[in-house]
Coordinates of C-alpha atoms in Angstrom, one line a residue:
M1 CA 166.9 77.4 156.2
T2 CA 169.5 75.3 155.7
L3 CA 169.2 72.9 152.7
M4 CA 170.5 69.5 154.6
R5 CA 172.4 67.5 151.2
I6 CA 171.9 63.7 151.8
A7 CA 173.3 60.4 150.4
I8 CA 171.4 57.4 150.3
I9 CA 173.7 53.7 150.4
G10 CA 172.1 51.1 149.1
C11 CA 169.5 50.9 146.2
G12 CA 167.9 47.8 147.2
A13 CA 163.7 48.0 147.7
I14 CA 163.5 49.5 151.1
A15 CA 165.7 52.2 149.6
E16 CA 162.4 53.8 147.3
K17 CA 161.3 54.2 150.7
H18 CA 163.1 56.6 151.7
V19 CA 163.3 58.5 148.2
A20 CA 160.3 58.9 148.1
A21 CA 159.7 60.5 152.1
I22 CA 162.5 63.3 150.8
A23 CA 160.7 64.4 148.1
E24 CA 157.7 64.6 150.9
L25 CA 159.7 66.8 152.8
G26 CA 158.7 69.8 149.9
G27 CA 162.2 71.9 150.7
G28 CA 164.7 72.2 152.4
A29 CA 166.2 68.2 151.4
E30 CA 167.4 66.8 148.9
I31 CA 169.4 64.1 147.6
A32 CA 172.9 64.7 147.0
A33 CA 174.4 61.3 146.4
L34 CA 173.7 58.0 145.4
C35 CA 175.9 54.5 146.6
D36 CA 175.5 50.4 145.9
I37 CA 178.3 47.9 144.9
S38 CA 176.6 47.2 141.6
E39 CA 176.3 50.0 139.0
E40 CA 173.5 48.1 136.9
R41 CA 171.7 48.1 140.4
L42 CA 172.5 51.8 141.3
R43 CA 172.3 53.1 138.1
V44 CA 168.2 51.3 137.5
F45 CA 167.5 52.4 140.5
A46 CA 168.1 56.0 139.9
Y47 CA 166.1 55.8 137.1
R48 CA 162.9 54.2 138.5
A49 CA 163.7 56.5 141.5
G50 CA 162.7 59.7 139.4
I51 CA 166.6 60.8 140.5
P52 CA 165.8 63.6 137.8
R53 CA 163.8 64.9 140.4
F54 CA 167.3 66.0 141.9
P55 CA 169.3 67.1 139.4
G56 CA 172.5 67.7 141.7
A57 CA 172.7 64.1 142.4
T58 CA 175.5 62.1 141.4
L59 CA 176.2 58.7 141.4
H60 CA 179.1 55.8 143.4
T61 CA 179.5 52.5 144.0
D62 CA 182.9 53.4 146.0
I63 CA 181.6 54.3 149.7
D64 CA 184.6 55.8 150.7
E65 CA 185.0 57.9 147.4
M66 CA 182.2 60.1 148.7
L67 CA 182.0 60.3 152.3
T68 CA 184.7 62.7 151.3
R69 CA 182.3 64.9 150.4
P70 CA 181.9 67.3 152.6
E71 CA 179.1 68.8 151.6
L72 CA 177.8 66.1 152.8
D73 CA 175.7 66.2 156.0
L74 CA 173.1 62.8 156.3
V75 CA 173.8 59.3 154.8
V76 CA 171.0 56.9 154.8
V77 CA 172.3 53.2 155.5
A78 CA 169.7 51.0 153.3
T79 CA 172.5 48.1 152.6
S80 CA 171.6 44.3 153.6
S81 CA 171.3 44.0 158.1
D82 CA 175.3 42.3 158.6
S83 CA 176.7 46.0 156.8
H84 CA 174.5 48.4 158.7
A85 CA 177.1 48.9 161.6
R86 CA 180.1 48.8 159.6
I87 CA 178.7 51.2 157.3
A88 CA 177.4 53.9 160.3
L89 CA 180.6 53.4 161.3
R90 CA 182.4 55.5 158.9
S91 CA 179.8 57.3 157.5
L92 CA 180.5 58.5 161.3
E93 CA 183.6 58.7 161.4
A94 CA 183.7 61.0 158.3
G95 CA 181.9 63.1 159.9
K96 CA 178.5 62.1 158.8
H97 CA 175.0 62.5 159.8
V98 CA 173.4 58.9 160.4
L99 CA 170.3 56.9 159.7
V100 CA 170.6 53.2 158.9
E101 CA 167.8 50.8 158.7
K102 CA 166.3 48.7 161.1
P103 CA 168.8 46.9 162.3
L104 CA 171.9 49.2 164.0
A105 CA 173.8 46.0 164.4
L106 CA 174.0 43.0 164.9
S107 CA 175.5 43.2 168.4
M108 CA 174.6 44.9 171.8
G109 CA 178.5 46.1 171.7
E110 CA 178.5 47.0 167.8
A111 CA 175.5 49.3 168.8
R112 CA 176.7 50.8 172.1
E113 CA 180.0 51.5 169.9
L114 CA 178.4 53.3 166.4
I115 CA 176.4 55.4 169.4
R116 CA 179.5 56.3 172.1
L117 CA 180.6 57.4 168.0
A118 CA 177.7 59.6 167.3
R119 CA 177.9 61.3 171.0
A120 CA 181.4 61.6 170.9
K121 CA 181.5 64.1 167.4
K122 CA 178.1 65.5 167.9
L123 CA 176.5 64.3 165.5
E124 CA 172.9 62.9 165.0
L125 CA 172.6 59.1 165.2
A126 CA 169.0 57.9 163.9
V127 CA 167.1 54.4 163.4
S128 CA 164.6 53.3 160.9
F129 CA 161.3 52.9 163.4
Q130 CA 159.1 54.7 161.9
A131 CA 156.0 53.0 163.1
R132 CA 156.7 55.1 166.1
Y133 CA 154.7 57.2 163.6
S134 CA 151.8 56.2 162.6
P135 CA 149.0 58.3 165.2
R136 CA 148.0 55.4 166.5
I137 CA 150.7 54.0 167.8
A138 CA 151.1 58.2 169.2
A139 CA 147.7 57.7 170.6
M140 CA 148.6 54.8 172.2
K141 CA 151.3 56.0 174.0
A142 CA 149.2 59.0 174.9
A143 CA 147.5 57.2 176.9
V144 CA 149.5 55.1 178.6
E145 CA 151.4 57.8 179.8
E146 CA 148.0 59.4 179.9
G147 CA 147.3 56.1 182.7
R148 CA 144.2 55.9 180.4
F149 CA 144.9 51.9 180.9
G150 CA 145.1 52.0 184.0
E151 CA 147.7 49.0 185.4
I152 CA 148.3 47.3 182.4
G153 CA 148.6 43.8 182.7
H154 CA 149.7 42.7 178.4
G155 CA 150.4 43.9 175.9
A156 CA 150.0 41.7 172.3
V157 CA 151.7 41.4 168.7
A158 CA 150.6 39.8 165.5
M159 CA 152.4 39.8 161.9
R160 CA 151.2 37.3 159.9
W161 CA 152.7 38.0 157.0
N162 CA 153.2 36.2 153.4
R163 CA 157.3 36.1 152.7
D164 CA 157.8 33.8 149.7
M165 CA 160.4 32.4 147.9
A166 CA 161.0 34.9 145.7
Y167 CA 161.2 37.0 148.4
Y168 CA 164.0 35.5 149.8
R169 CA 165.9 34.6 147.0
S170 CA 165.7 37.7 145.8
G171 CA 168.4 38.7 148.0
P172 CA 169.8 35.9 150.4
W173 CA 171.6 37.7 153.5
R174 CA 167.6 37.2 154.1
E175 CA 167.7 33.6 154.6
D176 CA 170.8 34.0 157.0
W177 CA 171.0 35.2 160.8
S178 CA 174.5 35.9 160.1
K179 CA 174.0 39.1 158.3
G180 CA 170.6 39.5 159.3
G181 CA 167.5 37.8 158.2
G182 CA 165.3 36.5 159.7
L183 CA 161.0 37.4 160.8
F184 CA 162.4 38.4 164.8
I185 CA 165.6 41.0 163.5
N186 CA 164.3 41.9 160.1
Q187 CA 161.0 42.4 160.8
C188 CA 159.0 41.5 163.8
I189 CA 162.0 43.5 165.4
H190 CA 159.4 46.9 164.4
Y191 CA 156.5 45.0 166.4
V192 CA 158.7 44.7 169.7
D193 CA 160.1 47.9 169.1
L194 CA 156.2 49.2 169.7
L195 CA 155.4 47.3 172.8
I196 CA 158.9 48.4 174.8
W197 CA 157.8 51.5 173.3
L198 CA 154.7 51.3 175.5
L199 CA 155.0 49.3 178.3
G200 CA 158.6 50.3 179.2
P201 CA 161.4 48.2 180.2
L202 CA 161.9 44.1 180.0
Q203 CA 163.3 41.6 182.2
S204 CA 163.5 38.5 180.2
V205 CA 162.0 36.9 177.0
Y206 CA 161.7 33.1 176.2
A207 CA 160.8 32.2 173.1
L208 CA 160.6 28.8 169.9
A209 CA 160.5 29.6 166.1
G210 CA 161.0 27.1 163.4
I211 CA 161.2 26.6 159.6
H212 CA 157.5 25.4 158.0
G213 CA 156.7 25.5 154.3
Q214 CA 159.8 26.7 152.8
F215 CA 163.1 25.5 152.4
I216 CA 165.5 28.4 154.0
G217 CA 167.9 28.6 156.7
V218 CA 166.5 31.0 159.1
E219 CA 163.1 30.9 161.1
N220 CA 160.0 31.7 159.3
V221 CA 157.4 31.4 162.2
G222 CA 158.4 31.8 165.5
A223 CA 156.9 32.8 168.5
A224 CA 158.2 35.0 171.9
L225 CA 156.7 36.1 175.7
L226 CA 158.3 39.5 177.6
R227 CA 158.5 39.8 181.0
F228 CA 158.0 43.3 182.2
K229 CA 159.7 44.9 184.4
S230 CA 156.3 46.6 184.9
G231 CA 155.2 43.0 185.8
A232 CA 153.0 42.9 182.7
V233 CA 153.5 40.5 180.1
G234 CA 154.1 41.1 176.7
I235 CA 152.8 38.5 174.3
V236 CA 154.6 38.3 170.1
E237 CA 153.1 36.2 167.7
A238 CA 154.9 36.4 164.0
S239 CA 154.9 34.9 160.8
T240 CA 156.4 34.9 157.2
G241 CA 154.9 31.6 155.8
V242 CA 151.1 32.6 156.3
Y243 CA 149.5 31.3 153.3
P244 CA 148.8 33.0 150.7
R245 CA 149.1 36.2 151.2
T246 CA 149.8 38.8 154.0
L247 CA 147.3 38.7 156.6
G248 CA 147.7 41.7 158.4
T249 CA 149.3 42.8 161.7
S250 CA 147.8 43.7 165.3
I251 CA 148.7 44.9 168.0
S252 CA 147.2 45.8 171.7
L253 CA 147.3 46.9 175.2
F254 CA 144.9 46.0 177.8
G255 CA 144.7 47.5 181.0
S256 CA 142.2 47.3 184.2
R257 CA 140.3 51.0 182.9
G258 CA 141.7 50.8 178.8
T259 CA 141.6 48.1 176.3
A260 CA 143.4 49.3 172.6
S261 CA 144.2 47.2 169.6
F262 CA 144.9 48.3 166.1
E263 CA 145.1 45.8 162.9
G264 CA 145.2 46.1 159.4
T265 CA 147.7 45.6 156.8
A266 CA 149.5 49.2 158.3
L267 CA 147.7 49.0 161.9
Q268 CA 145.0 51.2 160.6
E269 CA 141.5 50.1 162.0
A270 CA 141.2 51.1 165.5
A271 CA 139.4 47.9 166.0
V272 CA 138.8 48.1 170.4
W273 CA 139.3 51.6 171.7
T274 CA 138.0 51.3 175.0
F275 CA 138.2 53.3 178.8
E276 CA 136.6 53.7 181.8
H277 CA 134.4 56.6 181.8
N278 CA 132.7 58.6 184.8
H279 CA 133.7 56.0 187.0
G280 CA 133.4 52.8 185.1
S281 CA 131.0 53.4 182.1
E282 CA 131.7 53.5 178.4
G283 CA 131.4 56.8 177.5
A284 CA 130.4 58.3 174.3
D285 CA 134.6 59.7 174.4
S286 CA 136.2 56.1 172.6
V287 CA 133.5 55.9 170.7
S288 CA 134.3 59.0 169.0
E289 CA 137.8 58.2 169.6
Q290 CA 137.5 55.5 167.6
R291 CA 135.6 56.5 164.5
T292 CA 137.9 59.4 164.0
L293 CA 141.9 56.8 164.8
S294 CA 139.7 54.7 162.1
K295 CA 138.9 57.4 159.6
E296 CA 142.1 59.3 159.5
H297 CA 145.1 57.0 158.7
D298 CA 147.7 56.3 156.6
T299 CA 147.2 54.1 153.8
D300 CA 150.2 52.6 154.7
I301 CA 152.7 52.9 157.5
K302 CA 156.2 52.7 155.7
L303 CA 155.0 56.5 154.6
S304 CA 156.1 56.9 158.6
H305 CA 159.4 57.5 157.4
T306 CA 158.1 61.3 156.5
P307 CA 157.3 62.7 159.9
L308 CA 160.8 61.3 160.8
Y309 CA 163.3 63.2 158.4
R310 CA 161.4 66.0 159.6
E311 CA 162.4 65.6 162.9
L312 CA 166.2 64.1 162.3
L313 CA 166.2 66.5 160.2
T314 CA 165.2 69.1 162.9
A315 CA 167.6 68.0 165.0
I316 CA 171.0 68.2 162.7
R317 CA 170.0 71.7 163.0
G318 CA 170.3 71.5 166.6
G319 CA 167.0 70.9 167.7
E320 CA 166.0 68.0 169.8
S321 CA 166.9 64.0 169.0
P322 CA 163.5 62.2 167.2
I323 CA 161.8 59.4 169.6
A324 CA 164.3 57.2 167.1
S325 CA 167.6 58.1 168.1
A326 CA 169.9 55.1 168.2
E327 CA 169.9 55.0 171.9
S328 CA 166.0 54.9 172.0
T329 CA 166.1 51.8 169.7
L330 CA 168.8 49.7 171.7
P331 CA 165.5 48.1 173.7
A332 CA 164.2 46.5 171.0
L333 CA 167.6 45.3 169.8
E334 CA 169.1 43.3 173.2
A335 CA 165.0 42.7 172.8
V336 CA 165.0 40.3 170.1
L337 CA 169.0 39.3 170.6
G338 CA 168.1 37.6 173.3
I339 CA 165.2 35.4 171.6
Y340 CA 168.0 34.4 169.4
Q341 CA 169.7 33.6 172.7
S342 CA 166.6 32.0 174.4
I343 CA 165.2 30.0 170.4
K344 CA 169.1 28.6 171.0
S345 CA 169.3 27.5 174.1
G346 CA 165.3 26.7 174.9
L347 CA 165.5 28.6 177.6
V348 CA 164.8 31.8 179.3
V349 CA 167.2 34.9 178.8
E350 CA 167.0 37.2 181.2
L351 CA 168.1 40.6 180.1
P352 CA 171.0 42.8 180.0
I353 CA 172.8 39.8 177.9
N354 CA 176.3 39.2 176.5
E355 CA 176.9 43.0 174.9
E356 CA 178.8 39.8 173.0
F357 CA 176.6 37.7 171.6
H358 CA 176.0 37.9 167.7
M359 CA 173.6 36.9 165.0
G360 CA 177.0 35.4 163.1
G361 CA 177.0 33.1 166.2
M362 CA 173.4 31.7 165.9
V363 CA 172.7 28.1 164.7
W364 CA 169.4 25.5 165.9
R365 CA 170.0 24.4 168.7
E366 CA 169.8 19.9 168.7
K367 CA 167.3 18.5 170.3
G368 CA 168.2 16.1 172.8

């Protein structure tokens, strides 16, 4: 098996998850380089992340200098959201496969440009939508595809998190829309993505948002209504201002012949898993499945970075593209950008949106 050499750009908290995932692969890949504009942060991160496990890793503060290294196969972009598209573009131009933390970009135009370039250069481009790899979500998607839900009327997600002022102050971009801050694009995009992945393409979005209890420049509470082309409705409730701590997240699907709901800090508990059986009676198989889905769970959904890496490395070696390919994640990005357009205008936003709409143009809608 060819050893894949990986470079990580950005040495913040999320980069630690990538280091852990690569270490868990158990061979076939190694961290060959780390890069951050802050030399102090770079060296502290290298020490804390246990980079001695990867003795060949080199440290860089210059992205372009690092990208000249011909032995690098994959670049992981784990920087602030406003720099994702720019760094991904430079990495693709240097001939590297790329994994980008969400969001891929802050406009549809930027995102599509990256996908076109990756395709032209025959390079893999993926986005860290690791929640897709949760075994509970995989079971829910299989049930949808098998028709076990019957006609799905609606799906719902609730994200009830706590992010204190220290969180926002630790990275000023987190409270700046123009830099990709805001709960919908920075956190809730994972769960909007899951609804779309499960229920199919969207027709329109409508959203409300506000800032409550914190002096920040982006929304910390919001709600969105999604209309799917199938006729199903999606309901999104989200907050990063829950007192006094994070309560968890839930995702639910409601159909004419089945209902399923997962909840918990990592969607680890199958709260409901009920399907019609033998012409109307609930069968023991549903009860057994529910117990299995609750018992055999990941302790942390973030560990699902590991199967994402496995799929991506297989694709680089000539296999199929991962389920979190950049192209497959475009609908979630478009939905969230549409949500911000709706917050700004106070109107229902029909999809597709204008490709030129950029998070940098966000301002609170004036009352009048």
